[in-house]
PDB file of C-alpha atoms in Angstrom:
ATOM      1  CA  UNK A   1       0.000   0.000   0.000  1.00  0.00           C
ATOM      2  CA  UNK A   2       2.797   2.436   0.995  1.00  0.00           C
ATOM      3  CA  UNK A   3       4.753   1.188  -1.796  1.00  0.00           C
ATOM      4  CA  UNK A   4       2.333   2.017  -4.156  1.00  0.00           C
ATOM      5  CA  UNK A   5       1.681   6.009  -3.432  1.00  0.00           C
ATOM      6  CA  UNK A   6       5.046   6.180  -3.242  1.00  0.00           C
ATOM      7  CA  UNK A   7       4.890   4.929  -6.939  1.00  0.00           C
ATOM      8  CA  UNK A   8       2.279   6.940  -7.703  1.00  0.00           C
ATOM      9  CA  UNK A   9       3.554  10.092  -6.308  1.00  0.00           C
ATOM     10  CA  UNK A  10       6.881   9.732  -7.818  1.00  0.00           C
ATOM     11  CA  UNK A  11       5.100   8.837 -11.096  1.00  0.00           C
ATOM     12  CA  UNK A  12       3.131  11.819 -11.086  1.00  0.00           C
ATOM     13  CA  UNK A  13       6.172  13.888 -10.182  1.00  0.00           C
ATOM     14  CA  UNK A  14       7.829  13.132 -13.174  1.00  0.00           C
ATOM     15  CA  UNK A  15       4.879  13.072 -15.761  1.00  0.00           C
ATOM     16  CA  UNK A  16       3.836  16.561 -14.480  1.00  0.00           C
ATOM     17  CA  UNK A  17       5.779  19.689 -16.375  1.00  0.00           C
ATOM     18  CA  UNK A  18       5.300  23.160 -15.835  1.00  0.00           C
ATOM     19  CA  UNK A  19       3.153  23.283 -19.312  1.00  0.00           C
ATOM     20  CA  UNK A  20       0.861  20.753 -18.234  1.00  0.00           C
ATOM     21  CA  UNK A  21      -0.406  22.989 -15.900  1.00  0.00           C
ATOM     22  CA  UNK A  22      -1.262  25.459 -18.834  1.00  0.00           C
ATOM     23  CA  UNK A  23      -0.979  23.068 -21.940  1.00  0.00           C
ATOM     24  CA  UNK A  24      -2.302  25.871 -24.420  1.00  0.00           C
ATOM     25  CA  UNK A  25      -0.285  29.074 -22.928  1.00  0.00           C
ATOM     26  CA  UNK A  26       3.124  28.446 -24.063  1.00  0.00           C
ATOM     27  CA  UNK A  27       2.495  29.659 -27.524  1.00  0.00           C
ATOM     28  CA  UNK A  28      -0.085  32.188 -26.306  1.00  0.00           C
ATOM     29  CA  UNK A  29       2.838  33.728 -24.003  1.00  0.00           C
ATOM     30  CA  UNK A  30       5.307  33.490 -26.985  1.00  0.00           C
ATOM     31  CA  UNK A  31       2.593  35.020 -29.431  1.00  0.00           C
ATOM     32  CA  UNK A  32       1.827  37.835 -26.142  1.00  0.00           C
ATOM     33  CA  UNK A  33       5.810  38.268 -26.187  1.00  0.00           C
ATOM     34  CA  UNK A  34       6.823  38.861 -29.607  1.00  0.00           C
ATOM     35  CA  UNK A  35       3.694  41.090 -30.791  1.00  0.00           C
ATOM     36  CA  UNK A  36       3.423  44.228 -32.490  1.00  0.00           C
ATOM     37  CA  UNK A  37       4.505  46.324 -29.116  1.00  0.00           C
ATOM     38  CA  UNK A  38       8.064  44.125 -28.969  1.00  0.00           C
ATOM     39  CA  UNK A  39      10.330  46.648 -30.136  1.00  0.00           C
ATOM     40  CA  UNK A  40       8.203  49.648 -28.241  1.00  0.00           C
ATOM     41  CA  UNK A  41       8.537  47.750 -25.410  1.00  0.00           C
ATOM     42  CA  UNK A  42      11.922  46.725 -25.336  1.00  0.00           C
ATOM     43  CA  UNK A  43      13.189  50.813 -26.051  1.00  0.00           C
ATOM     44  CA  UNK A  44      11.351  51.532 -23.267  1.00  0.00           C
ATOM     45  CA  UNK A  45      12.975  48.897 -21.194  1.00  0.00           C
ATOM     46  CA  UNK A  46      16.489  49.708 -22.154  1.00  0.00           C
ATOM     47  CA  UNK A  47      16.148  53.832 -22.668  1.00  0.00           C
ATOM     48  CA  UNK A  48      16.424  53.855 -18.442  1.00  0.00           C
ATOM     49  CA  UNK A  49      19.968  52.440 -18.707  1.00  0.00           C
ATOM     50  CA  UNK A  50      21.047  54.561 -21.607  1.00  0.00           C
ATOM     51  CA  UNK A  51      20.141  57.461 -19.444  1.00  0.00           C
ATOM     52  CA  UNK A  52      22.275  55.792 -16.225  1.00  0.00           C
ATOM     53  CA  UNK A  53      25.438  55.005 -18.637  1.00  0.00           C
ATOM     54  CA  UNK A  54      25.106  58.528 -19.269  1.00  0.00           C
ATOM     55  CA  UNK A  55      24.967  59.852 -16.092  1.00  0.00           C
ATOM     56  CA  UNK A  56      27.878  57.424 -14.909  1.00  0.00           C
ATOM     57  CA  UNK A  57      29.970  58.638 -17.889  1.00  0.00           C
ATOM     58  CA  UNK A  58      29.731  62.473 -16.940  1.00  0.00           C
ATOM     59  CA  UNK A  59      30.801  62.136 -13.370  1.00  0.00           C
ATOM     60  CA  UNK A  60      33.748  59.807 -14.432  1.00  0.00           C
ATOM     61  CA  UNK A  61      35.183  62.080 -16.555  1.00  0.00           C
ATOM     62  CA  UNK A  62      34.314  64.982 -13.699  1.00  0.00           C
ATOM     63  CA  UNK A  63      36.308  63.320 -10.967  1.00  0.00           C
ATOM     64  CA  UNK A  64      39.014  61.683 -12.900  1.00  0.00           C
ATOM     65  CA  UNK A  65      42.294  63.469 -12.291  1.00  0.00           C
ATOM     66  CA  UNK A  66      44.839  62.907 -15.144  1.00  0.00           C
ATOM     67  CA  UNK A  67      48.437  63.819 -14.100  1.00  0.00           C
ATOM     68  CA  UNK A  68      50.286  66.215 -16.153  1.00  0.00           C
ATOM     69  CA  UNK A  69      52.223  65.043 -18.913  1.00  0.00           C
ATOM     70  CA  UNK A  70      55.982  64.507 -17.683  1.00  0.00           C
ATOM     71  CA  UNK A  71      58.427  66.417 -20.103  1.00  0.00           C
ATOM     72  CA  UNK A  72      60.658  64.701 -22.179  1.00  0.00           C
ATOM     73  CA  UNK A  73      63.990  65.581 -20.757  1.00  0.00           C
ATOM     74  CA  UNK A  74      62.175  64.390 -17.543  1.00  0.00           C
ATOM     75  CA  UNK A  75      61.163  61.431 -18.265  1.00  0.00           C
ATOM     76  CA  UNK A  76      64.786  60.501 -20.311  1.00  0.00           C
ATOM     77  CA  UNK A  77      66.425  61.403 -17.102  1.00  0.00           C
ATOM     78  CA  UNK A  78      63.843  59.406 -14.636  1.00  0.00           C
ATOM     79  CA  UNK A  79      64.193  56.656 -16.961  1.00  0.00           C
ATOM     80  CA  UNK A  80      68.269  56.831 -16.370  1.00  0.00           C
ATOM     81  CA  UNK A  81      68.252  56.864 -12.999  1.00  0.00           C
ATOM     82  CA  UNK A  82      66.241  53.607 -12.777  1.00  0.00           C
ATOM     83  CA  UNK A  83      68.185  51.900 -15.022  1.00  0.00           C
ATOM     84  CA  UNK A  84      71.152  52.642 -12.781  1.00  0.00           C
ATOM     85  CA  UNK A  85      69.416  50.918  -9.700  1.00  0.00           C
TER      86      UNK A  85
ATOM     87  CA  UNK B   1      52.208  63.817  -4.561  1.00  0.00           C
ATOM     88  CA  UNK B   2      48.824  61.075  -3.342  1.00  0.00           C
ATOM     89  CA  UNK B   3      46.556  59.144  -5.030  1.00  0.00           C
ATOM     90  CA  UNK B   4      44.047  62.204  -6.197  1.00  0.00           C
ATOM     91  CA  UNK B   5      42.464  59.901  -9.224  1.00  0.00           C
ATOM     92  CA  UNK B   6      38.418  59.428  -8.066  1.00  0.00           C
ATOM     93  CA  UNK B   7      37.070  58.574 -11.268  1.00  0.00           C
ATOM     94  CA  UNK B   8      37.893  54.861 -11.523  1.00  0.00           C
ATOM     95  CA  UNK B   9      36.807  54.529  -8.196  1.00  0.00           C
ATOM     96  CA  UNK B  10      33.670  56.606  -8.648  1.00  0.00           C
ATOM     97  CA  UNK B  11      32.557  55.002 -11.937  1.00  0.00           C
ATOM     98  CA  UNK B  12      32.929  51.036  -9.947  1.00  0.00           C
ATOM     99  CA  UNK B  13      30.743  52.871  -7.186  1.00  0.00           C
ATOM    100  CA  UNK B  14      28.051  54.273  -9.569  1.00  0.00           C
ATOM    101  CA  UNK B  15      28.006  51.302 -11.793  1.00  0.00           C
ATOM    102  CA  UNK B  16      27.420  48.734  -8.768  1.00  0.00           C
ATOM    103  CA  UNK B  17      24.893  51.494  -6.995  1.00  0.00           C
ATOM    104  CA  UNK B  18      22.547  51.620 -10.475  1.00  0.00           C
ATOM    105  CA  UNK B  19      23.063  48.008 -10.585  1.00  0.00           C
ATOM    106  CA  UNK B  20      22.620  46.740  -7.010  1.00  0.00           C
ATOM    107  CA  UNK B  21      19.553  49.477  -6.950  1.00  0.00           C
ATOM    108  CA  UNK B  22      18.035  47.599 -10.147  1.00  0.00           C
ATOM    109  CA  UNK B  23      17.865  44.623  -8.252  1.00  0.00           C
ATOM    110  CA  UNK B  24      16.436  45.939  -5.273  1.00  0.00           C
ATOM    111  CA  UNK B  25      13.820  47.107  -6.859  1.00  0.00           C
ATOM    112  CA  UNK B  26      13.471  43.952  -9.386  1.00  0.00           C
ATOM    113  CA  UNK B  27      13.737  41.324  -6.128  1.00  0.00           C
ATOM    114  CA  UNK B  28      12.003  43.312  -3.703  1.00  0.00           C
ATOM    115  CA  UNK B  29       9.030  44.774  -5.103  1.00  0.00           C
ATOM    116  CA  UNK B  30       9.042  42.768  -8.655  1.00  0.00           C
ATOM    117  CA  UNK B  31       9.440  39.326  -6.709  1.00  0.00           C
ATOM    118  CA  UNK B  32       8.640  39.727  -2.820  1.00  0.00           C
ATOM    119  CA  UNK B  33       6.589  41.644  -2.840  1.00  0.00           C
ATOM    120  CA  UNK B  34       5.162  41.384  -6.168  1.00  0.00           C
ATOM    121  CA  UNK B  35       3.614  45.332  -6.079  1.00  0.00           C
ATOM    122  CA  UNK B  36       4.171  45.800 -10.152  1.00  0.00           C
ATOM    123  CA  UNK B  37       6.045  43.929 -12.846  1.00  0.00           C
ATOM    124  CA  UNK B  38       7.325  45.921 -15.923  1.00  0.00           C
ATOM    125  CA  UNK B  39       4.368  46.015 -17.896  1.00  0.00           C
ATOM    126  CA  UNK B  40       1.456  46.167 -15.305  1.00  0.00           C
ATOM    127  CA  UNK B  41      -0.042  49.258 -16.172  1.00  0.00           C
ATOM    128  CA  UNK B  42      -0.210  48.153 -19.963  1.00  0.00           C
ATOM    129  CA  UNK B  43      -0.670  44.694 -19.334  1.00  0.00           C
ATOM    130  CA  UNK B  44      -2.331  43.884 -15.924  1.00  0.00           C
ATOM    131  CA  UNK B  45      -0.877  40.453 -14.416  1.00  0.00           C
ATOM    132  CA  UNK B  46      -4.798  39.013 -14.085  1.00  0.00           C
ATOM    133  CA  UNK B  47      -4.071  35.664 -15.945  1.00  0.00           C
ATOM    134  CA  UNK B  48      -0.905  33.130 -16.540  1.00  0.00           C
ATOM    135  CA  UNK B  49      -0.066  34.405 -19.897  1.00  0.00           C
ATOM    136  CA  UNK B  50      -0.318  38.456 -18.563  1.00  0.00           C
ATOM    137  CA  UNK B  51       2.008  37.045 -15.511  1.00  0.00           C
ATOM    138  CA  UNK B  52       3.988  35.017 -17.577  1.00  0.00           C
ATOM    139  CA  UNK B  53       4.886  38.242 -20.504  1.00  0.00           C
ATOM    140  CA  UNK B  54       5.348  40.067 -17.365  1.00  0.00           C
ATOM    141  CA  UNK B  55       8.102  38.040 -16.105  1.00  0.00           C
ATOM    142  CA  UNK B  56       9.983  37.870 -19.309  1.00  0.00           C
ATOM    143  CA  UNK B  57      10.196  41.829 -19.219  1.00  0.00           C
ATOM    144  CA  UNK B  58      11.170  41.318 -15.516  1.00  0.00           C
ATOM    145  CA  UNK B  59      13.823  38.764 -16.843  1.00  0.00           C
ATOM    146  CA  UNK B  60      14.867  41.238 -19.336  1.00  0.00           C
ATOM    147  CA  UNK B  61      15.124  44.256 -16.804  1.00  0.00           C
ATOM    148  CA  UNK B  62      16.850  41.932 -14.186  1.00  0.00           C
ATOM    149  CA  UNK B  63      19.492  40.994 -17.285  1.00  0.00           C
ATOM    150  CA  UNK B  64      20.283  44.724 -17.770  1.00  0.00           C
ATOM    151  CA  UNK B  65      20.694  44.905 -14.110  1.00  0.00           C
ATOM    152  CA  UNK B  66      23.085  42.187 -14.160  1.00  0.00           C
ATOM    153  CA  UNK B  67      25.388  43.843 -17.101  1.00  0.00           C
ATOM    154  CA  UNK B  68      25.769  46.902 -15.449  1.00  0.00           C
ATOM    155  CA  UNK B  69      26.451  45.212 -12.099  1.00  0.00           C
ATOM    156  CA  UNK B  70      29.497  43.238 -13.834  1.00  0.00           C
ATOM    157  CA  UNK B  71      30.661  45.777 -15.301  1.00  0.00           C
ATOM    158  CA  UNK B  72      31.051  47.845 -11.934  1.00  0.00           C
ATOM    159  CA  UNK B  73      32.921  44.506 -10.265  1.00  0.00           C
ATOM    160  CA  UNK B  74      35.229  44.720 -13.278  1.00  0.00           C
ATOM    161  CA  UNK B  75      35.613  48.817 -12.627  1.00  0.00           C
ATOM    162  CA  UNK B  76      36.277  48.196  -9.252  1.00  0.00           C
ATOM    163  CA  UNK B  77      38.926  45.446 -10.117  1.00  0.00           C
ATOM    164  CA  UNK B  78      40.477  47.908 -12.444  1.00  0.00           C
ATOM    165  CA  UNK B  79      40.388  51.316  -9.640  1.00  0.00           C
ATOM    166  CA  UNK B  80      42.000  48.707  -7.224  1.00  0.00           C
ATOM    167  CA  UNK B  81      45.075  48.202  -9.365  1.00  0.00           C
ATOM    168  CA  UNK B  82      45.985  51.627  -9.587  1.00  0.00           C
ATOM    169  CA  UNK B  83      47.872  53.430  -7.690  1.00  0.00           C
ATOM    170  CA  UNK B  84      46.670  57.191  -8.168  1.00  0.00           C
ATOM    171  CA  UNK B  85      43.672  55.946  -7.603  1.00  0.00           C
ATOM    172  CA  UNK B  86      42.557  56.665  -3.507  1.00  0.00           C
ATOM    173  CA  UNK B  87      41.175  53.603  -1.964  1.00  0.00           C
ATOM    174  CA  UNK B  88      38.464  55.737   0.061  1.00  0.00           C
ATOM    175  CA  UNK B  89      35.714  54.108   1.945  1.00  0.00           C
ATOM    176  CA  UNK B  90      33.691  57.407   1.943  1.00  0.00           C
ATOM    177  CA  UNK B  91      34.021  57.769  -2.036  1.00  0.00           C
ATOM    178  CA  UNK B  92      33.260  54.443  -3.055  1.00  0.00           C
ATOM    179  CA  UNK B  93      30.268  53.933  -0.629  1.00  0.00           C
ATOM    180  CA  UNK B  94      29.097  57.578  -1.777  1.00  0.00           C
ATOM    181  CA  UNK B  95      28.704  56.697  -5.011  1.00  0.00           C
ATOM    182  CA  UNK B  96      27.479  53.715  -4.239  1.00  0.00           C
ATOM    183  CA  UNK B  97      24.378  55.458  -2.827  1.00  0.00           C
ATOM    184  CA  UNK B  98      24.355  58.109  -5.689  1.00  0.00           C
ATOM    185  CA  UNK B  99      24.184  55.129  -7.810  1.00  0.00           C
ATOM    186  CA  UNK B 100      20.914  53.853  -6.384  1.00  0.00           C
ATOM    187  CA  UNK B 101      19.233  57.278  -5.888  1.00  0.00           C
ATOM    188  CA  UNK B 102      20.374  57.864  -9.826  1.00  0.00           C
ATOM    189  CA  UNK B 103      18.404  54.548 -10.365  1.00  0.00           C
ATOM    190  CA  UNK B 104      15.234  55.166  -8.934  1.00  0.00           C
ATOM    191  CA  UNK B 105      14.804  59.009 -10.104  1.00  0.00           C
ATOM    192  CA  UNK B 106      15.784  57.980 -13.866  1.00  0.00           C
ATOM    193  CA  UNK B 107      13.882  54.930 -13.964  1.00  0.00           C
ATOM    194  CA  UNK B 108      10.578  56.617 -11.666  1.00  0.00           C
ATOM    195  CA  UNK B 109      10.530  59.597 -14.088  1.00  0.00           C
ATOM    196  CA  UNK B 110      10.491  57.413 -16.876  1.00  0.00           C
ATOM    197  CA  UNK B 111       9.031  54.298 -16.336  1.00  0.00           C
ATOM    198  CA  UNK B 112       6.593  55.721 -13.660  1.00  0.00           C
ATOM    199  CA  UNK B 113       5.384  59.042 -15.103  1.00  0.00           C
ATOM    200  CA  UNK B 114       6.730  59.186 -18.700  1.00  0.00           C
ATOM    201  CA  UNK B 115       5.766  55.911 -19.739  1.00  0.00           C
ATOM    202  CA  UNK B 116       3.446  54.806 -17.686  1.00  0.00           C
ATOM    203  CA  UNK B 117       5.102  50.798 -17.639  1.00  0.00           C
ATOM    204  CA  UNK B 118       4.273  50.602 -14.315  1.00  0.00           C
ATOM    205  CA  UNK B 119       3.632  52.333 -10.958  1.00  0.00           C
ATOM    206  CA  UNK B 120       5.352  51.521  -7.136  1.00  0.00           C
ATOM    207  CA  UNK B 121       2.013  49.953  -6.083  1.00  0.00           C
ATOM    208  CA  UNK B 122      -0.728  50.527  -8.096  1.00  0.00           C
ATOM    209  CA  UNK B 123      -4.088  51.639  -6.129  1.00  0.00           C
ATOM    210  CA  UNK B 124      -5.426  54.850  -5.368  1.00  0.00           C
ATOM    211  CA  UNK B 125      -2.397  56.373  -3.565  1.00  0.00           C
ATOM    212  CA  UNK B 126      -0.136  55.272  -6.218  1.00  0.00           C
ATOM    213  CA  UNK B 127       1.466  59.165  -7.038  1.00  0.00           C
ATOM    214  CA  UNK B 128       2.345  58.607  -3.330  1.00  0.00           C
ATOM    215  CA  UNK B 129       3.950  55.803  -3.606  1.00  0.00           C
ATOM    216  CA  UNK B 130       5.572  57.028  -6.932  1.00  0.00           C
ATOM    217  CA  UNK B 131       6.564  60.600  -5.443  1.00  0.00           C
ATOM    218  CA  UNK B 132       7.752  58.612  -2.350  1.00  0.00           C
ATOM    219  CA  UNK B 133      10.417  56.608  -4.876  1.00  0.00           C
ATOM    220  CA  UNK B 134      11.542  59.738  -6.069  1.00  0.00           C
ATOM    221  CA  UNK B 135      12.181  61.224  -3.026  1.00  0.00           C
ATOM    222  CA  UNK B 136      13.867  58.128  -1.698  1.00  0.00           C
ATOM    223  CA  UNK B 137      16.076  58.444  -4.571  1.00  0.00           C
ATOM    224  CA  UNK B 138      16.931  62.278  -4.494  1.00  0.00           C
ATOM    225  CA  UNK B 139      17.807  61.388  -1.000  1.00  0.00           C
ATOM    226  CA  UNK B 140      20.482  58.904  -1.393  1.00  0.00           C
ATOM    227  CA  UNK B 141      21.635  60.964  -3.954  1.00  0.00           C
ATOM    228  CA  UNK B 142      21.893  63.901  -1.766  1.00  0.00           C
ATOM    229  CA  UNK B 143      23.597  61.345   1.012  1.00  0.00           C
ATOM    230  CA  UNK B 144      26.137  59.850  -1.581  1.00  0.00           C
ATOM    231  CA  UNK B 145      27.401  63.448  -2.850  1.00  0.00           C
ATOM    232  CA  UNK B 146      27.866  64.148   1.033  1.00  0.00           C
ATOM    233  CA  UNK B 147      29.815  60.783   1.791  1.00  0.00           C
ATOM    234  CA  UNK B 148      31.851  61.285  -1.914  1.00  0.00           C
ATOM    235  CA  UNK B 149      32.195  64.874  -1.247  1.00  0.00           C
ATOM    236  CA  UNK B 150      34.180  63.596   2.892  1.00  0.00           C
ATOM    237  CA  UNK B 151      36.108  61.565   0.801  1.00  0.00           C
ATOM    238  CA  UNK B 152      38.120  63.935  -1.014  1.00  0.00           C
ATOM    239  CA  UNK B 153      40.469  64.088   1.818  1.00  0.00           C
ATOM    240  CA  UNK B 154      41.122  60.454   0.945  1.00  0.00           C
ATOM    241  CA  UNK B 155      44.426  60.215  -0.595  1.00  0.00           C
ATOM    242  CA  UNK B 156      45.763  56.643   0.154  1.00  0.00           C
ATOM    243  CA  UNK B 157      46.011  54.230  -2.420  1.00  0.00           C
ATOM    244  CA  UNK B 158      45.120  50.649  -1.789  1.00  0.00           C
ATOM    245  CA  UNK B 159      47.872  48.755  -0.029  1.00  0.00           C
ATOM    246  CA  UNK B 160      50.603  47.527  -1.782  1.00  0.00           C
ATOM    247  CA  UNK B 161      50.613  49.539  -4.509  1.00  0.00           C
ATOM    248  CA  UNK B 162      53.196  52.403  -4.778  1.00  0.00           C
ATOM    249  CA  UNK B 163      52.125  56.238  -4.625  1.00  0.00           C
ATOM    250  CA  UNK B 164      53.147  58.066  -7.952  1.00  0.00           C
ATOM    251  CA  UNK B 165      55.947  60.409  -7.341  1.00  0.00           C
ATOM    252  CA  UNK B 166      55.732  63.550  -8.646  1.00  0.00           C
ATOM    253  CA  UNK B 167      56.397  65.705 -11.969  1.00  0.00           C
ATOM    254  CA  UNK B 168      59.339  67.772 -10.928  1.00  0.00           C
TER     255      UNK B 168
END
C-alpha cells in the first residue's frame, strides 16, 4: 500500500511539467511576447539604462584626475636613474 | 604627490549602486513583494499568460541589471590596481548610494510618469507611492554626494601599490 503512493507520487512527479499545468499558454505567451509592441517595449525597457550610462559617464570624466604630462627631458632622465638601480 | 584619481573609483561605485539598486527594486518589489512587474499598467498580471509576458520583461530588466552590475565589479577590479587611484571608503560607498538614488529618479521619471510601464504599487495612492520613490532616490543621492564629497580628503592608495611620485 505504501509502496504504491510512493509509486504513484513519484510517477506523477515526473509526468507533471510546468506546461501541463497550462498546456495551451506556451504559444499564447510566446505570441503575447513577440507582438506588435516588442520593439516599443523593449526601447522603453532599455532607454532607463542609456540614461544611467550617461549619467555614470559624466561624473567619471568629472572626478578623474589625469596627471600632467611629464616632459621629455624628464622622463629621459627618470628613466636613467632607474636603469642605474 | 597622493593618489588624487576618483574617477575609476567613482565610476565602480556608480556602476554597482545603479546596478545593485536595479535589483532591489526587481527582487524586492518585482518578486517579494510582487507590487508591479514591468508592464502592469499596460498589461495587468490578471491571468498566466499576462504574468507570464510580465516576467519575461522582468527577466529582461533583471538581465540589464546584471550587465551593469558586472561591469562595476570589473571597474572596481580595475580602480584597485591603480595606484593614483585613492582607496576611500567614503568615495566608493558615496557613489554607491548616488548610484541607487540615480536609479530610482531615472527609472521613476520614466518608467513611472513618462511611460506609464508601471507604478510603485498601483491603487489609489499610487502618485504617493511614486513621489515617495523619487524622493527616496533624491535622497540617497543627496547622502552619496555628502559621503563622496568627505572623501576627497582620501588620498591613500590601496595597499601595496606604490604612490606616484611627482612631476618635478
Amino acid at each position: 500500500m505504501r509502496r504504491g503512493i510512493l509509486t504513484g507520487f513519484t510517477t506523477g512527479l515526473l509526468a507533471a511539467t510546468a506546461a501541463s499545468a497550462c498546456p495551451t499558454c506556451r504559444p499564447d505567451v510566446v505570441a503575447a511576447i513577440f507582438d506588435e509592441h516588442f520593439w516599443v517595449r523593449l526601447l522603453l525597457t532599455v532607454q532607463p539604462f542609456l540614461i544611467l550610462l550617461l549619467i555614470v559617464g559624466v561624473l567619471y570624466f568629472a572626478t578623474r584626475e589625469v596627471p600632467p604630462p611629464v616632459p621629455v627631458k624628464q622622463r629621459a632622465r627618470r628613466q636613467g636613474r632607474e636603469r642605474s638601480r | 604627490m597622493s593618489a588624487r584619481n576618483r574617477g575609476p573609483l567613482v565610476l565602480a561605485g556608480l556602476l554597482l549602486g545603479v546596478g545593485l539598486g536595479g535589483f532591489v527594486d526587481g527582487i524586492l518589489l518585482h518578486q517579494i513583494l510582487q507590487w508591479h512587474h514591468m508592464l502592469s499598467t499596460p498589461l495587468p498580471p490578471d491571468d498566466v499568460v499576462s504574468i507570464k509576458v510580465n516576467m519575461f520583461w522582468d527577466g529582461l530588466f533583471h538581465a540589464l541589471t546584471w550587465v551593469v552590475t558586472l561591469a562595476g565589479v570589473w571597474a572596481l577590479w580595475r580602480a584597485g590596481q591603480r595606484s593614483d587611484v585613492p582607496w576611500s571608503t567614503r568615495t566608493f560607498a558615496g557613489a554607491m548610494l548616488a548610484g541607487w538614488g540615480f536609479f530610482n529618479v531615472v527609472e521613476g521619471i520614466l518608467d513611472h510618469q513618462l511611460f506609464d510601464l508601471h507604478h510603485v504599487k498601483p491603487g489609489p495612492d499610487q502618485l504617493a507611492w511614486d513621489v515617495g520613490f523619487l524622493v527616496f532616490g533624491a535622497l540617497l543621492i543627496t547622502a552619496g554626494w555628502a559621503l563622496g564629497r568627505a572623501g576627497r580628503e582620501d588620498r591613500v592608495p590601496r595597499s601595496g601599490l606604490r604612490v606616484p611620485h611627482p612631476a618635478h
